[in-house]
Short mmCIF file of C-alpha atoms in Angstrom, two decimals:
data_model
loop_
_atom_site.label_atom_id
_atom_site.label_comp_id
_atom_site.label_asym_id
_atom_site.label_seq_id
_atom_site.Cartn_x
_atom_site.Cartn_y
_atom_site.Cartn_z
CA UNK S 24 -62.90 46.71 -77.61
CA UNK S 25 -64.07 43.28 -78.72
CA UNK S 26 -63.24 40.18 -76.70
CA UNK S 27 -61.10 37.55 -78.38
CA UNK S 28 -63.40 34.54 -78.82
CA UNK S 29 -60.47 32.08 -78.73
CA UNK S 30 -59.35 33.27 -75.30
CA UNK S 31 -62.94 33.18 -74.11
CA UNK S 32 -63.27 29.57 -75.20
CA UNK S 33 -60.04 28.58 -73.44
CA UNK S 34 -61.25 30.23 -70.26
CA UNK S 35 -64.59 28.46 -70.55
CA UNK S 36 -62.98 25.05 -71.11
CA UNK S 37 -60.59 25.27 -68.14
CA UNK S 38 -63.18 24.97 -65.35
CA UNK S 39 -64.75 22.04 -67.17
CA UNK S 40 -61.42 20.22 -67.26
CA UNK S 41 -60.74 20.95 -63.60
CA UNK S 42 -64.25 19.89 -62.70
CA UNK S 43 -63.77 16.64 -64.57
CA UNK S 44 -60.53 15.92 -62.69
CA UNK S 45 -62.13 16.70 -59.34
CA UNK S 46 -65.11 14.54 -60.25
CA UNK S 47 -62.84 11.60 -61.08
CA UNK S 48 -61.01 11.91 -57.77
CA UNK S 49 -64.28 12.18 -55.87
CA UNK S 50 -65.63 9.16 -57.72
CA UNK S 51 -62.56 7.09 -56.73
CA UNK S 52 -62.95 8.06 -53.07
CA UNK S 53 -66.68 7.45 -53.18
CA UNK S 54 -66.17 3.99 -54.71
CA UNK S 55 -63.76 3.03 -51.94
CA UNK S 56 -66.14 4.21 -49.21
CA UNK S 57 -69.09 2.46 -50.85
CA UNK S 58 -67.18 -0.81 -51.17
CA UNK S 59 -66.14 -0.59 -47.52
CA UNK S 60 -69.69 0.08 -46.34
CA UNK S 61 -70.97 -2.86 -48.36
CA UNK S 62 -68.33 -5.16 -46.88
CA UNK S 63 -69.14 -4.03 -43.35
CA UNK S 64 -72.81 -4.73 -44.02
CA UNK S 65 -71.94 -8.21 -45.29
CA UNK S 66 -69.82 -8.86 -42.22
CA UNK S 67 -72.62 -7.89 -39.84
CA UNK S 68 -75.06 -10.03 -41.82
CA UNK S 69 -72.78 -13.07 -41.67
CA UNK S 70 -71.61 -12.82 -38.07
CA UNK S 71 -73.75 -13.59 -35.07
CA UNK S 72 -72.07 -11.34 -32.50
CA UNK S 73 -74.79 -11.65 -29.88
CA UNK S 74 -72.41 -13.96 -28.04
CA UNK S 75 -68.63 -13.81 -28.13
CA UNK S 76 -67.95 -17.54 -27.77
CA UNK S 77 -66.14 -17.63 -31.12
CA UNK S 78 -64.53 -14.20 -30.75
CA UNK S 79 -66.72 -12.85 -33.55
CA UNK S 80 -66.93 -9.35 -32.12
CA UNK S 81 -63.13 -9.24 -32.04
CA UNK S 82 -63.08 -10.43 -35.64
CA UNK S 83 -65.21 -7.39 -36.40
CA UNK S 84 -62.80 -5.11 -34.52
CA UNK S 85 -59.82 -6.63 -36.31
CA UNK S 86 -61.42 -6.09 -39.68
CA UNK S 87 -62.53 -2.49 -39.14
CA UNK S 88 -59.22 -1.56 -37.48
CA UNK S 89 -56.98 -3.02 -40.17
CA UNK S 90 -59.18 -1.67 -42.94
CA UNK S 91 -58.97 1.85 -41.46
CA UNK S 92 -55.22 1.58 -40.87
CA UNK S 93 -54.73 0.35 -44.44
CA UNK S 94 -56.73 3.25 -45.83
CA UNK S 95 -54.94 5.95 -43.83
CA UNK S 96 -51.52 4.47 -44.65
CA UNK S 97 -52.45 4.22 -48.33
CA UNK S 98 -53.32 7.92 -48.34
CA UNK S 99 -50.21 8.91 -46.36
CA UNK S 100 -47.62 6.79 -48.16
CA UNK S 101 -48.96 7.57 -51.62
CA UNK S 102 -48.99 11.29 -50.81
CA UNK S 103 -45.36 11.10 -49.68
CA UNK S 104 -44.46 9.10 -52.75
CA UNK S 105 -45.79 11.72 -55.14
CA UNK S 106 -49.24 10.37 -56.01
CA UNK S 107 -50.02 9.77 -59.67
CA UNK S 108 -50.34 6.13 -60.59
CA UNK S 109 -49.71 5.19 -56.97
CA UNK S 110 -53.06 6.75 -56.00
CA UNK S 111 -54.95 4.31 -58.19
CA UNK S 112 -52.89 1.43 -56.83
CA UNK S 113 -53.59 2.59 -53.29
CA UNK S 114 -57.33 2.77 -53.89
CA UNK S 115 -57.25 -0.67 -55.46
CA UNK S 116 -55.25 -2.02 -52.52
CA UNK S 117 -57.75 -0.57 -50.05
CA UNK S 118 -60.56 -2.36 -51.87
CA UNK S 119 -58.64 -5.65 -51.88
CA UNK S 120 -57.70 -5.52 -48.20
CA UNK S 121 -60.91 -7.19 -46.89
CA UNK S 122 -60.11 -10.23 -49.04
CA UNK S 123 -56.84 -10.54 -47.14
CA UNK S 124 -58.61 -9.99 -43.83
CA UNK S 125 -60.99 -12.87 -44.52
CA UNK S 126 -58.01 -15.22 -44.22
CA UNK S 127 -57.39 -13.94 -40.68
CA UNK S 128 -60.88 -14.26 -39.21
CA UNK S 129 -60.37 -17.90 -38.20
CA UNK S 130 -57.21 -17.17 -36.20
CA UNK S 131 -56.83 -16.49 -32.47
CA UNK S 132 -59.61 -14.03 -31.67
CA UNK S 133 -58.74 -13.44 -28.02
CA UNK S 134 -57.85 -9.86 -27.04
CA UNK S 135 -54.18 -10.87 -26.93
CA UNK S 136 -54.25 -12.59 -30.32
CA UNK S 137 -56.33 -9.87 -31.98
CA UNK S 138 -54.15 -7.05 -30.65
CA UNK S 139 -50.97 -8.80 -31.81
CA UNK S 140 -52.35 -9.23 -35.33
CA UNK S 141 -53.43 -5.59 -35.48
CA UNK S 142 -49.99 -4.46 -34.29
CA UNK S 143 -48.19 -6.78 -36.67
CA UNK S 144 -50.21 -5.56 -39.62
CA UNK S 145 -49.89 -1.86 -38.75
CA UNK S 146 -46.20 -1.82 -37.83
CA UNK S 147 -45.14 -3.82 -40.88
CA UNK S 148 -45.32 -0.60 -42.92
CA UNK S 149 -42.91 1.33 -40.68
CA UNK S 150 -39.85 0.60 -42.85
CA UNK S 151 -41.62 2.08 -45.88
CA UNK S 152 -42.54 5.20 -43.93
CA UNK S 153 -38.99 5.55 -42.58
CA UNK S 154 -37.49 5.37 -46.09
CA UNK S 155 -39.77 8.20 -47.18
CA UNK S 156 -38.67 10.39 -44.23
CA UNK S 157 -34.86 10.05 -43.95
CA UNK S 158 -34.66 13.61 -42.62
CA UNK S 159 -36.17 12.46 -39.30
CA UNK S 160 -34.43 10.65 -36.48
CA UNK S 161 -35.52 7.06 -35.92
CA UNK S 162 -37.39 8.10 -32.78
CA UNK S 163 -39.28 10.87 -34.60
CA UNK S 164 -40.04 8.50 -37.46
CA UNK S 165 -41.54 6.06 -34.97
CA UNK S 166 -43.53 8.78 -33.16
CA UNK S 167 -44.98 10.22 -36.36
CA UNK S 168 -45.74 6.81 -37.83
CA UNK S 169 -47.49 5.62 -34.68
CA UNK S 170 -49.56 8.82 -34.61
CA UNK S 171 -50.78 7.93 -38.10
CA UNK S 172 -51.59 4.27 -37.50
CA UNK S 173 -53.05 4.95 -34.05
CA UNK S 174 -55.46 7.37 -35.71
CA UNK S 175 -56.46 4.65 -38.16
CA UNK S 176 -56.91 2.15 -35.36
CA UNK S 177 -59.07 4.50 -33.30
CA UNK S 178 -61.25 5.16 -36.34
CA UNK S 179 -61.70 1.42 -36.88
CA UNK S 180 -62.35 0.87 -33.16
CA UNK S 181 -65.07 3.54 -33.17
CA UNK S 182 -66.62 1.96 -36.26
CA UNK S 183 -66.72 -1.48 -34.63
CA UNK S 184 -68.25 -0.05 -31.43
CA UNK S 185 -70.90 1.79 -33.46
CA UNK S 186 -71.85 -1.45 -35.23
CA UNK S 187 -72.01 -3.41 -31.98
CA UNK S 188 -74.01 -0.64 -30.29
CA UNK S 189 -76.39 -0.70 -33.25
CA UNK S 190 -76.86 -4.42 -32.65
CA UNK S 191 -77.32 -3.67 -28.91
CA UNK S 192 -74.59 -6.14 -27.95
CA UNK S 193 -71.80 -3.78 -26.84
CA UNK S 194 -72.00 -4.74 -23.18
CA UNK S 195 -70.78 -7.36 -20.72
CA UNK S 196 -68.05 -9.69 -21.97
CA UNK S 197 -68.09 -8.30 -25.51
CA UNK S 198 -67.46 -4.73 -24.33
CA UNK S 199 -64.78 -5.89 -21.88
CA UNK S 200 -62.86 -7.81 -24.53
CA UNK S 201 -63.12 -5.04 -27.12
CA UNK S 202 -61.81 -2.49 -24.59
CA UNK S 203 -59.04 -4.84 -23.45
CA UNK S 204 -57.95 -5.29 -27.06
CA UNK S 205 -57.83 -1.51 -27.50
CA UNK S 206 -55.67 -1.14 -24.39
CA UNK S 207 -53.27 -3.85 -25.62
CA UNK S 208 -52.97 -2.25 -29.05
CA UNK S 209 -52.21 1.17 -27.57
CA UNK S 210 -49.66 -0.35 -25.20
CA UNK S 211 -48.03 -2.06 -28.20
CA UNK S 212 -47.82 1.25 -30.05
CA UNK S 213 -46.25 2.91 -27.00
CA UNK S 214 -43.76 0.06 -26.57
CA UNK S 215 -42.78 0.34 -30.23
CA UNK S 216 -42.01 4.06 -29.89
CA UNK S 217 -40.04 3.41 -26.69
CA UNK S 218 -37.96 0.76 -28.47
CA UNK S 219 -36.86 3.36 -31.04
CA UNK S 220 -35.45 5.80 -28.48
CA UNK S 221 -31.65 6.13 -28.24
CA UNK S 222 -30.23 3.66 -25.72
CA UNK S 223 -29.09 6.38 -23.32
CA UNK S 224 -32.61 7.79 -23.06
CA UNK S 225 -34.08 4.33 -22.60
CA UNK S 226 -31.65 3.54 -19.76
CA UNK S 227 -32.39 6.87 -18.05
CA UNK S 228 -36.14 6.31 -18.33
CA UNK S 229 -35.81 2.81 -16.89
CA UNK S 230 -33.69 4.09 -13.98
CA UNK S 231 -36.22 6.78 -13.10
#
């Protein structure tokens, strides 16, 4: 029996189409990663973090943390929203984020100030996440959301530490302030989740 050449052609074209789609998605992700790596390289080149008198190492932490949180939230919220055109908007937003961060580098770069700005930026997206998950209780919404943004923060923290270790300056006062900032951010995340618990549970926890 002869093989229908039309069906053979359709079957041959299908993998090419799928491959093209996968290639486009991979190219978008690769472009975002490349842009981020270039921006990190520019930051290291422009900042003298050998001393922390101007809080420059904490500026680095703020940037890598918020950039990572932005990326992970972009992926999560766009996935929940159905993808499509939102994916392109999310990728574009991730590339534009460092421009927004540049406006923040001159602000309070103490551990307290840096942690508050990281928390403010991360938690500002909670209402969007909650609207996408109405099936969850407010407490579960808060727990799940904090798990997501904490993961982004820890990724950014590790990236900042790697850069500072590469520069051989992650020690002494710089290391202390970076670690203190991390502790304050994690405490802020925990406090946020606790604030979303039903009042009865909060009272019982406080009494114990």
